[in-house]
Amino acid sequence: MLYAVNFCFAHLMHSRRPSALRHSVIALGLSLALSACTNIPTLPDQHVSLATNWAQQHALLAQTPDIDPASWWTAFHDPVLDTLVAKTQAQNLSLAQAAYRLHSARALIQQAVAAGLPEITAKAETQHQRKLSSSHNASPLMDPTVDGDLAPDSERTTGYYQAGFDAAWELDLFGRVSSQRDSAHSAAGVAYSDLRHVHVSVIAEVVRNYVELRAQQQRLALTEQNLADQTTLLQRTQERHAAGLIADYEKDQIHADLISLQQQQLQLQQALQQTLLRLAVLTGESSVDTELRALSPLPNPQQLGFSMLPAELLRVRPAIQQAEFKVTQASAELGVAQADLYPRLRLLGNLSISDNLTGKPLLGRTEIAGGSFSLNIPLLDWGARRAVVNAREAQLAEAILAYREAVLEGVEETENALLAIATHTTAVQQAQQKLAFTQHALNRAQELYQQGMIPLHELLDASLQKRRSQMEVVDAQAEQANAVIALHKAVGGAALPASLLDMQSALHPRS
């Protein structure tokens, strides 16, 4: 339950009560309000110590040029991918939703700014009335339209108007209004950081799915080649089996291997179609782009340079920026709660004019101007407002800890991505070395087969081993590309397109 005292300046100035009593009540209210703002707890430290360099810095070659964080996907040198990203930036529905969230937060800033400005409202009223009947002994005290015992016919219809303005302005004595404004600005900052986070995540998902699409196409093409060789091998095996040259189990094993390859083909076709559909959704379309169906080589990042320092994450990573804005928002909300412990002062004013329209229902034209102020002092609320302050303090402490956690998570993701790049770069080199050996073995097998020194199934087996090595290269290159994607997602790469850049003004609208 809240008990508050509203003081009107005009009432206090003309009250007939002893002034000492009035002063005592005011002093009591101020003392209660001011004393309620004590005992603010110590908040957690917001500072996070960061290393001067990455632990996995050795993962990248120092002589390679750096990738531009604003357009890091161009390091894949794939025009189709560049077009796909541009289409995503223009049409992705998640991005559009985040943009509207920013528009909403921006609109609420103006509301908070307006709360600190004078509010003026206009009002107007008119009334017409017609007297249908009256008693001859009607009294003017009972009917103000009767001018004497009997009103003439010309005054049986009367009317008047009244118009004016009311003004009110809350003085920001204890920072309540400014804290609300700061909270709205911080909320817009949170929304802007969310837009950047969505943009970074969506672009990373598009590139990752595109890389996976090209890898699936390569795997499918190699699997189909293996199917052709396995089909040929089965035909030759059946011929040899019919001639009694091999046992049943050899033929059955080759047949089973063929079925396994057919199952792999179906799985790859399904995964490829799912990836195409996912790319369609990311680009805001309902149908698959036919250009993506064409077999194309797997994009391979040619630039792996990276010179960003850990401290720079605080400036560019959207998740850290969002956590920082949430700290300032929680601080502003605490300011609002603390200001509610203090009195609130509002200046009031009004101007009105009234006059007759028909007859004489009023005494005549009247103009009234007035001014006053209203003072609201919280006296007794049984700790309700202090409880809100305590809650806001806890929320601020939580936001500070969440900020520190966001910084640590950013460092963790970046270090993991750098480690993954180093690991998969080595894996690519090893897979390519293995491919070179299997290619050499296949070349030798072809020579021996042409000389009649080995049977066909040994040649086909060598060919199968080579394609398996090719698949391992594809897998390793895809993992390497995904590590590069994860790195630039971790550091918050990908600049907002021009269509969204103007939304940064949401943090500093006109006030």
PDB file of N, CA and C in Angstrom, residues 17-86:
ATOM      1  N   ARG A  17      -4.314  26.467   7.844  1.00  0.00           N
ATOM      2  CA  ARG A  17      -3.678  25.702   8.891  1.00  0.00           C
ATOM      3  C   ARG A  17      -2.370  26.373   9.287  1.00  0.00           C
ATOM      4  N   PRO A  18      -1.911  26.080  10.478  1.00  0.00           N
ATOM      5  CA  PRO A  18      -0.657  26.692  10.921  1.00  0.00           C
ATOM      6  C   PRO A  18       0.491  26.310   9.998  1.00  0.00           C
ATOM      7  N   SER A  19       1.313  27.276   9.669  1.00  0.00           N
ATOM      8  CA  SER A  19       2.432  27.021   8.764  1.00  0.00           C
ATOM      9  C   SER A  19       3.410  26.021   9.349  1.00  0.00           C
ATOM     10  N   ALA A  20       3.532  25.965  10.649  1.00  0.00           N
ATOM     11  CA  ALA A  20       4.458  25.017  11.273  1.00  0.00           C
ATOM     12  C   ALA A  20       4.067  23.588  10.963  1.00  0.00           C
ATOM     13  N   LEU A  21       2.748  23.329  10.957  1.00  0.00           N
ATOM     14  CA  LEU A  21       2.280  21.987  10.638  1.00  0.00           C
ATOM     15  C   LEU A  21       2.612  21.624   9.200  1.00  0.00           C
ATOM     16  N   ARG A  22       2.382  22.587   8.298  1.00  0.00           N
ATOM     17  CA  ARG A  22       2.693  22.319   6.888  1.00  0.00           C
ATOM     18  C   ARG A  22       4.177  22.023   6.719  1.00  0.00           C
ATOM     19  N   HIS A  23       5.019  22.801   7.361  1.00  0.00           N
ATOM     20  CA  HIS A  23       6.461  22.597   7.246  1.00  0.00           C
ATOM     21  C   HIS A  23       6.888  21.268   7.845  1.00  0.00           C
ATOM     22  N   SER A  24       6.235  20.841   8.899  1.00  0.00           N
ATOM     23  CA  SER A  24       6.578  19.561   9.527  1.00  0.00           C
ATOM     24  C   SER A  24       6.257  18.397   8.604  1.00  0.00           C
ATOM     25  N   VAL A  25       5.079  18.466   7.946  1.00  0.00           N
ATOM     26  CA  VAL A  25       4.696  17.398   7.033  1.00  0.00           C
ATOM     27  C   VAL A  25       5.673  17.309   5.868  1.00  0.00           C
ATOM     28  N   ILE A  26       6.033  18.461   5.323  1.00  0.00           N
ATOM     29  CA  ILE A  26       6.979  18.476   4.201  1.00  0.00           C
ATOM     30  C   ILE A  26       8.332  17.926   4.636  1.00  0.00           C
ATOM     31  N   ALA A  27       8.790  18.354   5.791  1.00  0.00           N
ATOM     32  CA  ALA A  27      10.084  17.873   6.277  1.00  0.00           C
ATOM     33  C   ALA A  27      10.070  16.376   6.509  1.00  0.00           C
ATOM     34  N   LEU A  28       8.958  15.879   7.063  1.00  0.00           N
ATOM     35  CA  LEU A  28       8.842  14.444   7.291  1.00  0.00           C
ATOM     36  C   LEU A  28       8.894  13.674   5.976  1.00  0.00           C
ATOM     37  N   GLY A  29       8.157  14.143   4.978  1.00  0.00           N
ATOM     38  CA  GLY A  29       8.142  13.456   3.688  1.00  0.00           C
ATOM     39  C   GLY A  29       9.503  13.453   3.027  1.00  0.00           C
ATOM     40  N   LEU A  30      10.203  14.596   3.072  1.00  0.00           N
ATOM     41  CA  LEU A  30      11.525  14.668   2.463  1.00  0.00           C
ATOM     42  C   LEU A  30      12.511  13.764   3.185  1.00  0.00           C
ATOM     43  N   SER A  31      12.446  13.736   4.496  1.00  0.00           N
ATOM     44  CA  SER A  31      13.382  12.898   5.246  1.00  0.00           C
ATOM     45  C   SER A  31      13.158  11.423   4.961  1.00  0.00           C
ATOM     46  N   LEU A  32      11.882  11.010   4.857  1.00  0.00           N
ATOM     47  CA  LEU A  32      11.588   9.610   4.544  1.00  0.00           C
ATOM     48  C   LEU A  32      12.052   9.252   3.143  1.00  0.00           C
ATOM     49  N   ALA A  33      11.810  10.152   2.201  1.00  0.00           N
ATOM     50  CA  ALA A  33      12.193   9.867   0.814  1.00  0.00           C
ATOM     51  C   ALA A  33      13.696   9.788   0.657  1.00  0.00           C
ATOM     52  N   LEU A  34      14.421  10.739   1.295  1.00  0.00           N
ATOM     53  CA  LEU A  34      15.866  10.771   1.150  1.00  0.00           C
ATOM     54  C   LEU A  34      16.530   9.606   1.873  1.00  0.00           C
ATOM     55  N   SER A  35      16.008   9.259   3.031  1.00  0.00           N
ATOM     56  CA  SER A  35      16.603   8.156   3.779  1.00  0.00           C
ATOM     57  C   SER A  35      16.418   6.826   3.069  1.00  0.00           C
ATOM     58  N   ALA A  36      15.405   6.718   2.205  1.00  0.00           N
ATOM     59  CA  ALA A  36      15.148   5.454   1.507  1.00  0.00           C
ATOM     60  C   ALA A  36      16.180   5.159   0.444  1.00  0.00           C
ATOM     61  N   CYS A  37      17.039   6.137   0.099  1.00  0.00           N
ATOM     62  CA  CYS A  37      17.994   5.965  -0.994  1.00  0.00           C
ATOM     63  C   CYS A  37      19.374   5.545  -0.504  1.00  0.00           C
ATOM     64  N   THR A  38      19.508   5.147   0.720  1.00  0.00           N
ATOM     65  CA  THR A  38      20.804   4.758   1.247  1.00  0.00           C
ATOM     66  C   THR A  38      21.020   3.263   1.084  1.00  0.00           C
ATOM     67  N   ASN A  39      22.201   2.808   1.493  1.00  0.00           N
ATOM     68  CA  ASN A  39      22.506   1.372   1.535  1.00  0.00           C
ATOM     69  C   ASN A  39      22.548   0.748   0.138  1.00  0.00           C
ATOM     70  N   ILE A  40      23.262   1.426  -0.778  1.00  0.00           N
ATOM     71  CA  ILE A  40      23.450   0.870  -2.121  1.00  0.00           C
ATOM     72  C   ILE A  40      24.608  -0.125  -2.085  1.00  0.00           C
ATOM     73  N   PRO A  41      24.416  -1.373  -2.506  1.00  0.00           N
ATOM     74  CA  PRO A  41      25.472  -2.381  -2.400  1.00  0.00           C
ATOM     75  C   PRO A  41      26.574  -2.153  -3.424  1.00  0.00           C
ATOM     76  N   THR A  42      27.705  -2.799  -3.185  1.00  0.00           N
ATOM     77  CA  THR A  42      28.824  -2.731  -4.114  1.00  0.00           C
ATOM     78  C   THR A  42      28.539  -3.634  -5.310  1.00  0.00           C
ATOM     79  N   LEU A  43      28.688  -3.089  -6.520  1.00  0.00           N
ATOM     80  CA  LEU A  43      28.393  -3.844  -7.735  1.00  0.00           C
ATOM     81  C   LEU A  43      29.634  -4.593  -8.205  1.00  0.00           C
ATOM     82  N   PRO A  44      29.460  -5.652  -8.992  1.00  0.00           N
ATOM     83  CA  PRO A  44      30.619  -6.397  -9.509  1.00  0.00           C
ATOM     84  C   PRO A  44      31.468  -5.526 -10.427  1.00  0.00           C
ATOM     85  N   ASP A  45      32.728  -5.877 -10.511  1.00  0.00           N
ATOM     86  CA  ASP A  45      33.646  -5.170 -11.395  1.00  0.00           C
ATOM     87  C   ASP A  45      33.338  -5.538 -12.841  1.00  0.00           C
ATOM     88  N   GLN A  46      33.236  -4.519 -13.697  1.00  0.00           N
ATOM     89  CA  GLN A  46      32.911  -4.764 -15.100  1.00  0.00           C
ATOM     90  C   GLN A  46      34.153  -5.061 -15.932  1.00  0.00           C
ATOM     91  N   HIS A  47      35.320  -4.758 -15.408  1.00  0.00           N
ATOM     92  CA  HIS A  47      36.551  -4.919 -16.186  1.00  0.00           C
ATOM     93  C   HIS A  47      36.888  -6.393 -16.388  1.00  0.00           C
ATOM     94  N   VAL A  48      37.335  -6.720 -17.600  1.00  0.00           N
ATOM     95  CA  VAL A  48      37.785  -8.074 -17.931  1.00  0.00           C
ATOM     96  C   VAL A  48      39.207  -7.977 -18.470  1.00  0.00           C
ATOM     97  N   SER A  49      40.128  -8.695 -17.865  1.00  0.00           N
ATOM     98  CA  SER A  49      41.516  -8.692 -18.325  1.00  0.00           C
ATOM     99  C   SER A  49      41.651  -9.599 -19.546  1.00  0.00           C
ATOM    100  N   LEU A  50      42.228  -9.045 -20.603  1.00  0.00           N
ATOM    101  CA  LEU A  50      42.406  -9.800 -21.843  1.00  0.00           C
ATOM    102  C   LEU A  50      43.885  -9.908 -22.175  1.00  0.00           C
ATOM    103  N   ALA A  51      44.249 -11.005 -22.820  1.00  0.00           N
ATOM    104  CA  ALA A  51      45.629 -11.198 -23.248  1.00  0.00           C
ATOM    105  C   ALA A  51      45.965 -10.218 -24.369  1.00  0.00           C
ATOM    106  N   THR A  52      47.246  -9.958 -24.524  1.00  0.00           N
ATOM    107  CA  THR A  52      47.667  -9.027 -25.572  1.00  0.00           C
ATOM    108  C   THR A  52      47.613  -9.657 -26.955  1.00  0.00           C
ATOM    109  N   ASN A  53      47.580 -10.982 -27.015  1.00  0.00           N
ATOM    110  CA  ASN A  53      47.529 -11.658 -28.311  1.00  0.00           C
ATOM    111  C   ASN A  53      46.817 -12.996 -28.134  1.00  0.00           C
ATOM    112  N   TRP A  54      46.509 -13.623 -29.265  1.00  0.00           N
ATOM    113  CA  TRP A  54      45.795 -14.896 -29.232  1.00  0.00           C
ATOM    114  C   TRP A  54      46.747 -16.041 -28.921  1.00  0.00           C
ATOM    115  N   ALA A  55      46.256 -17.003 -28.175  1.00  0.00           N
ATOM    116  CA  ALA A  55      47.066 -18.178 -27.876  1.00  0.00           C
ATOM    117  C   ALA A  55      47.326 -19.000 -29.128  1.00  0.00           C
ATOM    118  N   GLN A  56      46.394 -18.952 -30.089  1.00  0.00           N
ATOM    119  CA  GLN A  56      46.505 -19.729 -31.325  1.00  0.00           C
ATOM    120  C   GLN A  56      46.936 -18.854 -32.503  1.00  0.00           C
ATOM    121  N   GLN A  57      47.666 -17.764 -32.223  1.00  0.00           N
ATOM    122  CA  GLN A  57      48.071 -16.865 -33.294  1.00  0.00           C
ATOM    123  C   GLN A  57      48.930 -17.580 -34.329  1.00  0.00           C
ATOM    124  N   HIS A  58      49.669 -18.598 -33.898  1.00  0.00           N
ATOM    125  CA  HIS A  58      50.534 -19.329 -34.828  1.00  0.00           C
ATOM    126  C   HIS A  58      49.745 -20.098 -35.877  1.00  0.00           C
ATOM    127  N   ALA A  59      48.426 -20.173 -35.693  1.00  0.00           N
ATOM    128  CA  ALA A  59      47.603 -20.948 -36.627  1.00  0.00           C
ATOM    129  C   ALA A  59      47.565 -20.316 -38.008  1.00  0.00           C
ATOM    130  N   LEU A  60      47.832 -19.018 -38.100  1.00  0.00           N
ATOM    131  CA  LEU A  60      47.730 -18.317 -39.375  1.00  0.00           C
ATOM    132  C   LEU A  60      49.104 -17.874 -39.832  1.00  0.00           C
ATOM    133  N   LEU A  61      49.293 -17.878 -41.130  1.00  0.00           N
ATOM    134  CA  LEU A  61      50.569 -17.463 -41.699  1.00  0.00           C
ATOM    135  C   LEU A  61      50.675 -15.949 -41.661  1.00  0.00           C
ATOM    136  N   ALA A  62      51.770 -15.445 -41.130  1.00  0.00           N
ATOM    137  CA  ALA A  62      51.910 -13.998 -40.962  1.00  0.00           C
ATOM    138  C   ALA A  62      52.032 -13.282 -42.299  1.00  0.00           C
ATOM    139  N   GLN A  63      52.571 -13.963 -43.326  1.00  0.00           N
ATOM    140  CA  GLN A  63      52.803 -13.283 -44.589  1.00  0.00           C
ATOM    141  C   GLN A  63      51.557 -13.182 -45.457  1.00  0.00           C
ATOM    142  N   THR A  64      50.488 -13.844 -45.097  1.00  0.00           N
ATOM    143  CA  THR A  64      49.279 -13.764 -45.910  1.00  0.00           C
ATOM    144  C   THR A  64      48.521 -12.491 -45.595  1.00  0.00           C
ATOM    145  N   PRO A  65      47.881 -11.888 -46.587  1.00  0.00           N
ATOM    146  CA  PRO A  65      47.132 -10.655 -46.328  1.00  0.00           C
ATOM    147  C   PRO A  65      45.901 -10.920 -45.473  1.00  0.00           C
ATOM    148  N   ASP A  66      45.488  -9.894 -44.738  1.00  0.00           N
ATOM    149  CA  ASP A  66      44.318 -10.023 -43.875  1.00  0.00           C
ATOM    150  C   ASP A  66      43.037 -10.020 -44.696  1.00  0.00           C
ATOM    151  N   ILE A  67      42.043 -10.723 -44.176  1.00  0.00           N
ATOM    152  CA  ILE A  67      40.710 -10.683 -44.763  1.00  0.00           C
ATOM    153  C   ILE A  67      40.014  -9.431 -44.267  1.00  0.00           C
ATOM    154  N   ASP A  68      39.345  -8.732 -45.160  1.00  0.00           N
ATOM    155  CA  ASP A  68      38.565  -7.566 -44.762  1.00  0.00           C
ATOM    156  C   ASP A  68      37.365  -8.041 -43.947  1.00  0.00           C
ATOM    157  N   PRO A  69      37.279  -7.686 -42.657  1.00  0.00           N
ATOM    158  CA  PRO A  69      36.154  -8.174 -41.843  1.00  0.00           C
ATOM    159  C   PRO A  69      34.794  -7.751 -42.381  1.00  0.00           C
ATOM    160  N   ALA A  70      34.746  -6.627 -43.072  1.00  0.00           N
ATOM    161  CA  ALA A  70      33.457  -6.139 -43.567  1.00  0.00           C
ATOM    162  C   ALA A  70      32.909  -7.010 -44.689  1.00  0.00           C
ATOM    163  N   SER A  71      33.782  -7.690 -45.417  1.00  0.00           N
ATOM    164  CA  SER A  71      33.340  -8.544 -46.535  1.00  0.00           C
ATOM    165  C   SER A  71      34.223  -9.786 -46.598  1.00  0.00           C
ATOM    166  N   TRP A  72      34.321 -10.476 -45.480  1.00  0.00           N
ATOM    167  CA  TRP A  72      35.255 -11.584 -45.366  1.00  0.00           C
ATOM    168  C   TRP A  72      34.937 -12.730 -46.323  1.00  0.00           C
ATOM    169  N   TRP A  73      33.675 -12.874 -46.724  1.00  0.00           N
ATOM    170  CA  TRP A  73      33.309 -13.991 -47.612  1.00  0.00           C
ATOM    171  C   TRP A  73      33.920 -13.853 -49.003  1.00  0.00           C
ATOM    172  N   THR A  74      34.361 -12.645 -49.353  1.00  0.00           N
ATOM    173  CA  THR A  74      34.988 -12.460 -50.663  1.00  0.00           C
ATOM    174  C   THR A  74      36.333 -13.171 -50.746  1.00  0.00           C
ATOM    175  N   ALA A  75      36.879 -13.601 -49.585  1.00  0.00           N
ATOM    176  CA  ALA A  75      38.142 -14.347 -49.606  1.00  0.00           C
ATOM    177  C   ALA A  75      37.990 -15.697 -50.285  1.00  0.00           C
ATOM    178  N   PHE A  76      36.752 -16.164 -50.473  1.00  0.00           N
ATOM    179  CA  PHE A  76      36.525 -17.428 -51.168  1.00  0.00           C
ATOM    180  C   PHE A  76      36.585 -17.262 -52.685  1.00  0.00           C
ATOM    181  N   HIS A  77      36.586 -16.005 -53.156  1.00  0.00           N
ATOM    182  CA  HIS A  77      36.712 -15.728 -54.593  1.00  0.00           C
ATOM    183  C   HIS A  77      35.679 -16.498 -55.409  1.00  0.00           C
ATOM    184  N   ASP A  78      34.433 -16.397 -54.996  1.00  0.00           N
ATOM    185  CA  ASP A  78      33.340 -17.111 -55.660  1.00  0.00           C
ATOM    186  C   ASP A  78      32.243 -16.102 -55.991  1.00  0.00           C
ATOM    187  N   PRO A  79      32.102 -15.708 -57.262  1.00  0.00           N
ATOM    188  CA  PRO A  79      31.072 -14.718 -57.626  1.00  0.00           C
ATOM    189  C   PRO A  79      29.656 -15.171 -57.283  1.00  0.00           C
ATOM    190  N   VAL A  80      29.389 -16.466 -57.407  1.00  0.00           N
ATOM    191  CA  VAL A  80      28.050 -16.960 -57.064  1.00  0.00           C
ATOM    192  C   VAL A  80      27.771 -16.740 -55.580  1.00  0.00           C
ATOM    193  N   LEU A  81      28.764 -16.994 -54.747  1.00  0.00           N
ATOM    194  CA  LEU A  81      28.609 -16.765 -53.306  1.00  0.00           C
ATOM    195  C   LEU A  81      28.404 -15.282 -53.014  1.00  0.00           C
ATOM    196  N   ASP A  82      29.151 -14.421 -53.686  1.00  0.00           N
ATOM    197  CA  ASP A  82      28.991 -12.978 -53.473  1.00  0.00           C
ATOM    198  C   ASP A  82      27.571 -12.532 -53.812  1.00  0.00           C
ATOM    199  N   THR A  83      27.041 -13.053 -54.913  1.00  0.00           N
ATOM    200  CA  THR A  83      25.667 -12.710 -55.302  1.00  0.00           C
ATOM    201  C   THR A  83      24.668 -13.231 -54.283  1.00  0.00           C
ATOM    202  N   LEU A  84      24.919 -14.423 -53.787  1.00  0.00           N
ATOM    203  CA  LEU A  84      24.017 -15.030 -52.798  1.00  0.00           C
ATOM    204  C   LEU A  84      23.993 -14.209 -51.506  1.00  0.00           C
ATOM    205  N   VAL A  85      25.142 -13.738 -51.069  1.00  0.00           N
ATOM    206  CA  VAL A  85      25.207 -12.923 -49.853  1.00  0.00           C
ATOM    207  C   VAL A  85      24.480 -11.597 -50.056  1.00  0.00           C
ATOM    208  N   ALA A  86      24.686 -10.979 -51.221  1.00  0.00           N
ATOM    209  CA  ALA A  86      23.996  -9.716 -51.498  1.00  0.00           C
ATOM    210  C   ALA A  86      22.480  -9.900 -51.489  1.00  0.00           C
TER     211      ALA A  86
END
